[in-house]
Amino acid sequence: MTIDPADPPVLDAARPSADAPSHDAVRSSPLIPLWAAMVLAAAAGGLLTLAYPAVSLWILAFPAVALLLIAVIGRSAWASFLVGLVYGVVFSVILVSWTGRYLGPIPWLALGLLEGFLTAVTIVPIALAYRWMPRLVRGPILRGVLTAAVVAALWIGRELFLGSWPYGGFPWARIGMVMSETASAHVSSWLGVSGLGFLMVFLSALCVELIRGRARPRLPAFIAPALLVGALAFTPLFPTTATGTMRIGAVQGNGPAGYFDVRKPLSVLDAQVEATVPLYGEGLDLLVWPEGGVDADPFQNLAAARTLTSMAERSGAPVLANAATADDDNFYNTSFLWPVDAPWDLARDDVQTHAKRHPVPFGEYVPDRAFFNAIVPDLIGLIQREYTPGTDAPIVRVGERVVGLAICFDVIYDEVIRQGISEGAEVLVFQTNNADFRGTAENLQQLAIARMRAVETGRAVVNISTVGTSQVIGADGTTRASVDADRPGALVEDVELRTGATAGVVIGPFLEQLLLWGGLLMVVGAGIVSRIRRSGEGR
């Protein structure tokens, strides 16, 4: 009897014939032909993008993962790489299409193709897990659960890899982030965003195992999926301690803050000043402006310094603002706390500052400039200023209160958020400039990440943009105040302060390492066992 790999095999038949292939051989056969797998992979990539903002159909994340796994099962390394490439390119190119809003198709396609290639590389271990894990465990239920767990761990390992390499990585599209507006987000306060993502992929992989594992699954096989659904739906928030409130005003000036916007000197600053007027007399404890809200270095530009001092005096609160600043020969994307009654000639060393930890490659600096300049000199030539990564703690102190910070894309890096919490942050402020992505889903995707950070850390978040969307988000992820995109506006809210690190913040880093290395070691171990058993069968 022969089996065509293109035909889905019937698994675990009750009484296989004497000449039937072994169970391990059947389970390692592809479920569909390669051409169909590539179509399925493209569908999975497109479907998963719909789970992210602006569409935000989060439920589609589960079938999208399942479709990709079905396409990968039984594939060789090269075939799984090809399937992963199709999936990765479709997913990445669609999701980050906003990168081509002003700079055109070259940066957009370069990022999408790079992310697609790296995704393809990291899909290969998942295919190997499906080929080798059946030889590690014989019991059908335990085998299915273990295989699904390893596959989910490898998925999170893939996210961690793409989030750290190259040039610091781009951890934008973590699957757990799609759950930011659901009750499932609560899981992140216990396990972190990666832990939530693991449970999501684990559930999808288990459902795939149920479909392909038995013609008539028995009741015990449904226990694990049912428990996962219960955990995702009903996990409460990890408790943190309320310590009072801070009255925070946040201003979205809607000024010409884009890279190619036509503007006069200090026009962004003027827009911020005009939008701040409604907050005079509001009894603020802190006034927050977005990234790039001051379009001059206030430590070198006297007019900008005078304006900031005036704003602090009129609002009766220190101003947490942001500007490009110079220190010796280095440039920084700098947030700073401008105090009330500050002199106009305030020096950089006299204020609390935090410099952006992860300047954006090809946006705020050019890595390997000579190499890329030889390829696309016109684009590289647009980026003249090279920002230096900051090393200071992402916090400022307002009286006795500690405010945690993240500047723009720094919100996607776990270590920045976790350091702020470890330094005692009672509230988080995320300053961003979305002006280069007007009319795209970028600001909504970033806002979803900010919302997840609120739930994960148990802290209220003030997410303030130059052009929107800006929001005050409670520690439970609910929106407390909002200004829509592409209009000036001001928010004022008595923001709840909280202390105590959530389990997601404390154990999240350890869980990530466990999933990353545990998944890889399990695949390697299964491969070794598979080779040994095959050698024994050959003798």
Coordinates of C-alpha atoms in Angstrom, one line a residue:
M1 CA 0.0 0.0 0.0
T2 CA 1.3 3.4 -0.9
I3 CA 0.3 6.8 0.3
D4 CA 0.4 9.9 -1.8
P5 CA 1.8 12.8 0.3
A6 CA -0.6 15.1 -1.5
D7 CA -3.6 13.3 0.0
P8 CA -4.5 13.9 3.7
P9 CA -3.9 10.6 5.5
V10 CA -6.5 9.0 7.8
L11 CA -4.8 9.0 11.2
D12 CA -4.9 6.5 14.0
A13 CA -7.2 4.0 12.3
A14 CA -8.6 1.5 14.7
R15 CA -7.1 -1.5 13.0
P16 CA -4.4 -0.7 10.4
S17 CA -3.6 -3.4 7.9
A18 CA -0.3 -5.2 8.1
D19 CA 1.2 -3.4 5.2
A20 CA 0.0 0.1 6.4
P21 CA 2.7 2.7 7.1
S22 CA 3.7 3.2 10.8
H23 CA 1.8 5.7 12.8
D24 CA 4.9 8.0 13.0
A25 CA 5.3 7.9 9.2
V26 CA 1.6 8.8 8.7
R27 CA 1.7 11.7 11.1
S28 CA 4.8 13.1 9.5
S29 CA 3.2 13.2 6.0
P30 CA 2.1 16.5 4.6
L31 CA -1.6 17.1 5.0
I32 CA -2.0 19.0 1.7
P33 CA 0.1 19.4 -1.5
L34 CA 2.8 22.0 -1.5
W35 CA 1.0 24.3 -3.9
A36 CA -2.1 24.2 -1.6
A37 CA 0.1 24.8 1.4
M38 CA 1.5 28.0 -0.2
V39 CA -2.0 29.2 -0.9
L40 CA -3.0 28.4 2.7
A41 CA 0.1 30.2 4.0
A42 CA -0.8 33.3 2.0
A43 CA -4.4 33.2 3.3
A44 CA -3.0 32.8 6.9
G45 CA -0.8 35.8 6.5
G46 CA -3.6 38.0 5.1
L47 CA -6.1 36.7 7.7
L48 CA -3.8 37.5 10.6
T49 CA -3.4 41.1 9.5
L50 CA -7.1 41.5 10.0
A51 CA -6.7 40.7 13.7
Y52 CA -4.6 43.8 14.2
P53 CA -5.9 47.4 14.0
A54 CA -7.5 49.1 12.2
V55 CA -9.8 46.1 11.5
S56 CA -9.2 44.5 14.9
L57 CA -11.0 41.2 14.3
W58 CA -8.9 39.5 17.0
I59 CA -10.8 36.2 16.7
L60 CA -9.2 35.7 13.3
A61 CA -5.8 35.2 14.9
F62 CA -6.7 31.6 15.9
P63 CA -7.8 30.3 12.5
A64 CA -4.9 32.2 10.9
V65 CA -2.4 30.3 13.1
A66 CA -4.1 27.0 12.5
L67 CA -4.0 27.5 8.7
L68 CA -0.3 28.1 8.8
L69 CA 0.4 25.1 11.0
I70 CA -1.7 22.9 8.6
A71 CA 0.4 24.1 5.7
V72 CA 3.6 23.4 7.6
I73 CA 2.9 19.9 9.0
G74 CA 5.0 17.2 7.3
R75 CA 7.1 19.5 5.2
S76 CA 10.8 19.2 4.7
A77 CA 13.1 22.0 5.8
W78 CA 13.2 23.6 2.4
A79 CA 9.5 23.2 1.8
S80 CA 8.6 24.7 5.2
F81 CA 11.0 27.6 4.5
L82 CA 9.1 28.3 1.3
V83 CA 5.7 28.1 3.0
G84 CA 7.0 30.3 5.8
L85 CA 8.3 32.8 3.3
V86 CA 4.9 33.2 1.6
Y87 CA 3.2 33.6 4.9
G88 CA 5.8 36.0 6.3
V89 CA 6.0 38.3 3.3
V90 CA 2.2 38.5 2.9
F91 CA 1.7 39.2 6.6
S92 CA 4.6 41.7 7.0
V93 CA 4.0 43.6 3.7
I94 CA 0.3 44.2 4.5
L95 CA 0.7 44.9 8.2
V96 CA 3.5 47.5 7.9
S97 CA 2.3 49.1 4.6
W98 CA 2.2 52.4 6.5
T99 CA 6.0 52.6 6.3
G100 CA 5.6 53.5 2.6
R101 CA 3.2 56.4 3.3
Y102 CA 5.8 59.1 2.6
L103 CA 9.1 57.3 1.7
G104 CA 7.6 55.2 -1.0
P105 CA 7.8 51.4 -1.7
I106 CA 11.5 50.8 -1.2
P107 CA 11.6 51.0 2.6
W108 CA 8.2 49.4 2.9
L109 CA 9.1 46.4 0.7
A110 CA 12.6 46.1 2.2
L111 CA 11.2 45.8 5.7
G112 CA 8.4 43.5 4.6
L113 CA 10.7 41.2 2.7
L114 CA 13.3 41.1 5.5
E115 CA 10.7 40.2 8.1
G116 CA 9.3 37.6 5.7
F117 CA 12.7 36.0 5.2
L118 CA 13.4 35.9 8.9
T119 CA 9.9 34.4 9.5
A120 CA 10.6 31.7 6.9
V121 CA 13.8 30.8 8.7
T122 CA 12.1 30.5 12.0
I123 CA 9.2 28.5 10.6
V124 CA 11.6 25.6 9.8
P125 CA 11.9 24.5 13.5
I126 CA 8.1 24.3 13.7
A127 CA 8.0 21.9 10.7
L128 CA 10.8 19.8 12.3
A129 CA 8.8 19.7 15.5
Y130 CA 5.9 18.2 13.6
R131 CA 8.2 15.6 12.0
W132 CA 10.1 14.6 15.1
M133 CA 7.9 15.0 18.2
P134 CA 5.6 12.0 17.4
R135 CA 8.7 9.7 18.0
L136 CA 9.3 11.3 21.4
V137 CA 5.9 10.4 23.0
R138 CA 3.6 7.4 22.1
G139 CA 0.3 8.2 23.8
P140 CA -1.9 10.1 21.4
I141 CA -3.3 12.7 23.8
L142 CA 0.0 13.4 25.5
R143 CA 1.7 13.4 22.2
G144 CA -0.7 16.0 20.8
V145 CA -0.5 18.2 23.9
L146 CA 3.3 18.1 23.9
T147 CA 3.6 18.8 20.2
A148 CA 1.2 21.7 20.4
A149 CA 3.2 23.1 23.4
V150 CA 6.5 22.9 21.6
V151 CA 5.0 24.5 18.5
A152 CA 3.6 27.4 20.6
A153 CA 7.0 27.8 22.3
L154 CA 8.7 27.9 19.0
W155 CA 6.3 30.6 17.7
I156 CA 7.1 32.8 20.7
G157 CA 10.8 32.1 20.2
R158 CA 10.3 33.3 16.6
E159 CA 8.7 36.6 17.9
L160 CA 11.6 37.1 20.3
F161 CA 14.2 36.6 17.6
L162 CA 12.5 39.0 15.2
G163 CA 12.1 41.4 18.1
S164 CA 15.8 41.6 18.8
W165 CA 17.6 41.2 15.4
P166 CA 18.8 42.8 13.2
Y167 CA 19.6 46.3 14.4
G168 CA 17.7 45.8 17.7
G169 CA 14.8 44.0 16.1
F170 CA 11.2 45.1 15.5
P171 CA 8.8 43.5 18.0
W172 CA 5.8 45.1 16.5
A173 CA 3.6 42.2 15.4
R174 CA 3.5 40.0 18.5
I175 CA 0.4 37.9 18.4
G176 CA -0.6 38.6 22.0
M177 CA -1.1 42.3 21.1
V178 CA -4.2 41.6 19.1
M179 CA -6.0 40.9 22.4
S180 CA -5.5 44.4 23.8
E181 CA -9.3 45.2 23.9
T182 CA -10.5 41.8 25.2
A183 CA -10.7 40.1 28.6
S184 CA -7.8 37.9 27.4
A185 CA -5.5 40.8 27.8
H186 CA -5.6 40.2 31.6
V187 CA -3.5 37.1 31.1
S188 CA -0.6 39.4 30.2
S189 CA -0.6 40.8 33.8
W190 CA 0.2 37.2 34.9
L191 CA 2.4 35.9 32.1
G192 CA 3.4 38.9 30.1
V193 CA 2.6 39.5 26.4
S194 CA 4.7 36.5 25.3
G195 CA 2.9 34.3 27.8
L196 CA -0.5 35.4 26.4
G197 CA 0.8 34.7 22.9
F198 CA 1.9 31.3 23.9
L199 CA -1.5 30.3 25.2
M200 CA -3.1 31.6 22.0
V201 CA -0.9 29.6 19.7
F202 CA -1.1 26.6 22.0
L203 CA -4.9 26.6 21.7
S204 CA -4.7 26.8 17.9
A205 CA -2.1 24.1 17.7
L206 CA -4.2 21.8 20.0
C207 CA -7.2 22.2 17.8
V208 CA -5.1 21.2 14.8
E209 CA -3.9 18.1 16.7
L210 CA -7.5 17.2 17.5
I211 CA -8.5 17.5 13.8
R212 CA -5.7 15.4 12.6
G213 CA -5.1 13.1 15.5
R214 CA -8.3 11.0 15.7
A215 CA -11.3 10.3 13.5
R216 CA -13.4 10.3 16.7
P217 CA -11.7 12.2 19.5
R218 CA -12.5 11.1 23.0
L219 CA -13.7 13.5 25.7
P220 CA -10.3 13.7 27.5
A221 CA -8.8 15.2 24.4
F222 CA -11.0 18.3 24.8
I223 CA -9.9 19.0 28.4
A224 CA -6.8 21.0 27.5
P225 CA -8.4 23.2 24.9
A226 CA -11.4 23.9 27.3
L227 CA -8.9 24.9 30.0
L228 CA -7.1 27.2 27.7
V229 CA -10.4 28.9 26.6
G230 CA -11.3 29.3 30.2
A231 CA -7.9 30.8 31.0
L232 CA -8.1 33.3 28.1
A233 CA -11.7 34.3 28.9
F234 CA -11.8 34.5 32.7
T235 CA -8.4 35.3 34.1
P236 CA -8.7 38.3 36.4
L237 CA -6.2 41.2 36.5
F238 CA -3.1 40.7 38.6
P239 CA -3.7 43.0 41.7
T240 CA -1.7 46.1 42.1
T241 CA -2.1 48.8 44.8
A242 CA -3.7 52.2 44.3
T243 CA -1.7 55.1 45.8
G244 CA -3.7 58.1 44.8
T245 CA -4.1 60.2 41.7
M246 CA -2.2 62.7 39.6
R247 CA -4.0 65.3 37.6
I248 CA -2.4 65.1 34.1
G249 CA -3.1 67.3 31.1
A250 CA -2.0 66.0 27.7
V251 CA -1.9 68.1 24.5
Q252 CA -2.2 67.0 20.9
G253 CA -1.3 70.1 18.9
N254 CA -1.8 68.6 15.4
G255 CA 1.1 70.7 14.1
P256 CA 3.2 70.1 11.0
A257 CA 5.4 67.5 12.7
G258 CA 5.9 65.2 9.7
Y259 CA 9.3 64.8 8.1
F260 CA 8.1 66.3 4.8
D261 CA 5.6 68.8 6.3
V262 CA 6.1 72.4 5.2
R263 CA 6.6 74.5 8.3
K264 CA 8.1 77.7 9.7
P265 CA 10.5 77.7 12.6
L266 CA 8.8 76.7 15.9
S267 CA 5.5 76.1 14.1
V268 CA 5.0 72.7 15.9
L269 CA 5.7 74.4 19.2
D270 CA 3.2 77.1 18.4
A271 CA 0.6 74.5 17.6
Q272 CA 1.2 72.9 21.0
V273 CA 0.9 76.2 22.8
E274 CA -2.4 77.0 21.1
A275 CA -3.9 73.6 22.0
T276 CA -2.7 73.9 25.6
V277 CA -4.8 77.1 26.3
P278 CA -7.9 75.1 27.5
L279 CA -5.8 73.6 30.3
Y280 CA -5.0 76.9 32.0
G281 CA -6.5 76.9 35.5
E282 CA -7.2 73.2 35.5
G283 CA -5.0 72.6 38.6
L284 CA -2.6 70.2 36.8
D285 CA 0.1 68.3 38.5
L286 CA 1.8 67.5 35.1
L287 CA 1.4 68.8 31.6
V288 CA 2.5 66.4 28.9
W289 CA 3.4 67.1 25.3
P290 CA 4.2 64.5 22.6
E291 CA 7.4 63.5 20.9
G292 CA 8.7 66.3 18.8
G293 CA 6.3 68.7 20.3
V294 CA 9.2 71.2 20.6
D295 CA 10.8 71.6 17.2
A296 CA 14.0 73.2 18.5
D297 CA 16.6 72.3 21.2
P298 CA 15.4 74.3 24.2
F299 CA 18.8 74.1 25.8
Q300 CA 20.2 76.0 22.9
N301 CA 17.2 77.9 21.5
L302 CA 16.2 80.8 23.8
A303 CA 12.8 81.3 22.2
A304 CA 11.8 77.6 22.8
A305 CA 13.0 77.9 26.4
R306 CA 11.0 81.0 27.0
T307 CA 7.9 79.3 25.7
L308 CA 8.3 76.3 27.9
T309 CA 8.8 78.5 31.0
S310 CA 5.6 80.4 30.0
M311 CA 3.7 77.1 29.6
A312 CA 4.8 75.8 32.9
E313 CA 3.8 79.1 34.7
R314 CA 0.4 79.4 32.9
S315 CA -0.6 75.7 33.5
G316 CA 0.9 75.7 37.0
A317 CA 2.6 72.4 36.4
P318 CA 6.0 71.1 35.1
V319 CA 5.9 70.3 31.3
L320 CA 7.0 66.9 30.2
A321 CA 8.1 67.7 26.6
N322 CA 10.3 66.2 23.9
A323 CA 12.8 67.6 21.4
A324 CA 15.9 66.6 19.4
T325 CA 18.8 67.8 21.6
A326 CA 22.5 67.9 21.2
D327 CA 25.2 67.0 23.8
D328 CA 28.7 67.6 22.5
D329 CA 28.8 65.8 19.2
N330 CA 25.8 63.5 19.9
F331 CA 22.2 64.0 19.1
Y332 CA 19.4 62.5 21.2
N333 CA 15.6 62.1 21.0
T334 CA 15.1 63.5 24.4
S335 CA 12.1 63.8 26.8
F336 CA 12.6 66.3 29.6
L337 CA 10.7 67.7 32.6
W338 CA 10.7 71.5 32.3
P339 CA 10.0 72.8 35.9
V340 CA 7.8 75.7 36.9
D341 CA 9.7 79.0 37.3
A342 CA 12.6 77.7 35.3
P343 CA 15.1 80.3 34.0
W344 CA 15.2 80.8 30.3
D345 CA 18.8 79.7 30.1
L346 CA 18.1 76.4 31.8
A347 CA 21.0 73.9 31.1
R348 CA 20.4 70.3 30.1
D349 CA 22.1 69.1 33.3
D350 CA 19.6 71.1 35.4
V351 CA 16.5 69.1 34.3
Q352 CA 15.4 65.5 34.4
T353 CA 15.9 63.9 31.0
H354 CA 15.4 60.6 29.2
A355 CA 16.8 59.8 25.8
K356 CA 15.1 57.3 23.5
R357 CA 16.6 53.9 24.0
H358 CA 16.0 52.5 20.5
P359 CA 16.4 55.1 17.8
V360 CA 14.7 53.8 14.6
P361 CA 17.1 52.4 12.1
F362 CA 16.7 54.1 8.7
G363 CA 14.5 56.7 10.4
E364 CA 16.6 58.2 13.1
Y365 CA 20.0 56.8 12.2
V366 CA 21.5 54.7 9.4
P367 CA 23.3 51.5 10.3
D368 CA 26.1 50.5 7.9
R369 CA 25.6 53.8 6.2
A370 CA 28.3 53.4 3.5
F371 CA 26.7 50.0 2.4
F372 CA 23.1 51.3 2.1
N373 CA 24.2 54.6 0.7
A374 CA 25.7 52.7 -2.3
I375 CA 22.3 51.0 -2.9
V376 CA 19.8 53.8 -2.3
P377 CA 21.7 57.1 -2.0
D378 CA 18.7 59.4 -2.4
L379 CA 16.8 57.8 0.5
I380 CA 19.8 57.5 2.8
G381 CA 20.8 61.1 2.0
L382 CA 17.5 62.3 3.6
I383 CA 18.7 61.1 7.0
Q384 CA 21.4 63.5 7.9
R385 CA 21.2 63.4 11.7
E386 CA 22.4 60.3 13.5
Y387 CA 20.6 59.8 16.9
T388 CA 22.5 58.2 19.7
P389 CA 20.8 55.6 21.9
G390 CA 20.0 56.7 25.4
T391 CA 21.2 54.9 28.5
D392 CA 19.4 56.7 31.3
A393 CA 16.5 55.3 33.2
P394 CA 13.1 55.8 31.5
I395 CA 11.5 57.8 34.3
V396 CA 11.1 61.3 35.6
R397 CA 10.1 62.4 39.2
V398 CA 7.2 64.8 39.7
G399 CA 7.5 65.7 43.3
E400 CA 7.4 62.3 45.1
R401 CA 5.7 60.6 42.2
V402 CA 7.6 58.5 39.6
V403 CA 6.4 58.6 36.0
G404 CA 7.6 55.9 33.6
L405 CA 8.4 56.9 30.0
A406 CA 8.6 55.4 26.5
I407 CA 9.3 57.5 23.5
C408 CA 7.4 56.4 20.3
F409 CA 8.5 52.9 19.2
D410 CA 10.3 52.3 22.5
V411 CA 6.8 51.2 23.7
I412 CA 7.3 47.9 21.9
Y413 CA 10.5 47.0 23.8
D414 CA 9.8 45.0 27.0
E415 CA 13.0 46.1 28.8
V416 CA 12.2 49.8 28.6
I417 CA 8.7 49.2 30.1
R418 CA 10.0 46.8 32.7
Q419 CA 12.8 49.1 33.8
G420 CA 10.4 51.9 34.3
I421 CA 8.3 49.7 36.6
S422 CA 11.4 48.5 38.5
E423 CA 12.4 52.1 39.0
G424 CA 9.1 52.7 40.8
A425 CA 6.8 54.2 38.0
E426 CA 3.3 54.7 39.3
V427 CA 1.9 55.8 35.9
L428 CA 3.3 55.5 32.3
V429 CA 3.5 58.2 29.7
F430 CA 4.1 57.3 26.1
Q431 CA 5.1 60.3 23.9
T432 CA 4.9 59.7 20.1
N433 CA 4.9 61.5 16.8
N434 CA 2.7 59.7 14.2
A435 CA 2.7 62.6 11.7
D436 CA 4.7 60.6 9.1
F437 CA 1.9 58.0 9.1
R438 CA -1.2 60.1 8.8
G439 CA -4.1 58.3 7.2
T440 CA -2.7 54.8 8.0
A441 CA -3.3 52.2 10.7
E442 CA 0.1 52.8 12.4
N443 CA -1.2 55.0 15.2
L444 CA -4.0 52.6 16.0
Q445 CA -1.6 49.6 16.1
Q446 CA 0.7 51.6 18.4
L447 CA -2.3 52.6 20.6
A448 CA -3.2 48.9 20.9
I449 CA 0.3 48.2 22.1
A450 CA 0.0 51.0 24.7
R451 CA -3.3 49.6 25.9
M452 CA -1.7 46.2 26.4
R453 CA 1.2 47.8 28.3
A454 CA -1.4 49.3 30.7
V455 CA -2.9 45.9 31.4
E456 CA 0.4 44.1 31.5
T457 CA 1.9 46.4 34.1
G458 CA -1.1 47.4 36.1
R459 CA -0.5 51.1 35.4
A460 CA -2.6 53.8 33.8
V461 CA -1.1 55.0 30.5
V462 CA -1.1 58.5 29.0
N463 CA -0.5 58.0 25.2
I464 CA 0.0 61.4 23.7
S465 CA 0.7 62.0 19.9
T466 CA 1.4 65.0 17.9
V467 CA -1.4 64.2 15.5
G468 CA -3.3 61.4 17.2
T469 CA -4.9 59.2 18.2
S470 CA -4.2 60.2 21.9
Q471 CA -5.8 58.5 24.9
V472 CA -5.7 58.2 28.7
I473 CA -6.0 54.5 29.4
G474 CA -6.8 52.9 32.7
A475 CA -4.8 50.1 34.3
D476 CA -7.6 47.8 33.3
G477 CA -7.2 48.8 29.6
T478 CA -10.3 50.9 29.4
T479 CA -10.3 54.3 27.6
R480 CA -10.8 57.2 30.1
A481 CA -10.3 60.1 27.7
S482 CA -9.5 60.4 24.0
V483 CA -8.7 62.9 21.1
D484 CA -9.2 61.6 17.6
A485 CA -6.6 61.8 15.0
D486 CA -5.8 64.8 12.8
R487 CA -7.3 67.5 15.1
P488 CA -5.9 69.5 17.9
G489 CA -7.2 68.8 21.4
A490 CA -6.3 68.5 25.1
L491 CA -7.0 65.8 27.6
V492 CA -7.3 66.3 31.4
E493 CA -7.8 63.4 33.8
D494 CA -7.2 62.5 37.4
V495 CA -5.1 59.5 36.6
E496 CA -4.9 56.7 39.2
L497 CA -1.4 55.9 40.5
R498 CA -0.5 52.3 41.4
T499 CA 2.4 50.5 42.8
G500 CA 3.5 46.9 42.9
A501 CA 4.9 44.8 40.0
T502 CA 2.6 42.4 38.2
A503 CA 3.6 38.8 37.8
G504 CA 3.8 39.5 34.0
V505 CA 6.5 42.1 34.6
V506 CA 8.4 40.0 37.1
I507 CA 8.3 36.5 35.5
G508 CA 7.8 37.6 31.9
P509 CA 11.5 37.7 31.0
F510 CA 12.1 34.3 32.6
L511 CA 9.1 32.8 30.8
E512 CA 10.3 34.2 27.5
Q513 CA 13.7 32.5 27.9
L514 CA 12.1 29.3 29.0
L515 CA 9.9 29.2 25.9
L516 CA 12.7 30.3 23.5
W517 CA 15.3 27.7 24.7
G518 CA 12.9 25.1 25.9
G519 CA 11.2 24.9 22.5
L520 CA 14.5 24.7 20.6
L521 CA 15.9 22.0 23.0
M522 CA 12.8 19.9 22.7
V523 CA 13.1 19.9 18.9
V524 CA 16.8 19.1 19.1
G525 CA 16.1 16.3 21.6
A526 CA 13.2 14.9 19.5
G527 CA 15.5 15.0 16.4
I528 CA 18.2 13.0 18.3
V529 CA 15.6 10.4 19.5
S530 CA 14.1 10.2 16.0
R531 CA 17.5 9.5 14.5
I532 CA 18.4 6.8 17.1
R533 CA 15.1 5.0 16.7
R534 CA 15.4 5.1 12.9
S535 CA 18.9 3.6 13.2
G536 CA 17.5 0.9 15.5
E537 CA 14.7 0.1 13.0
G538 CA 17.2 -0.1 10.2
R539 CA 19.2 -2.9 11.9

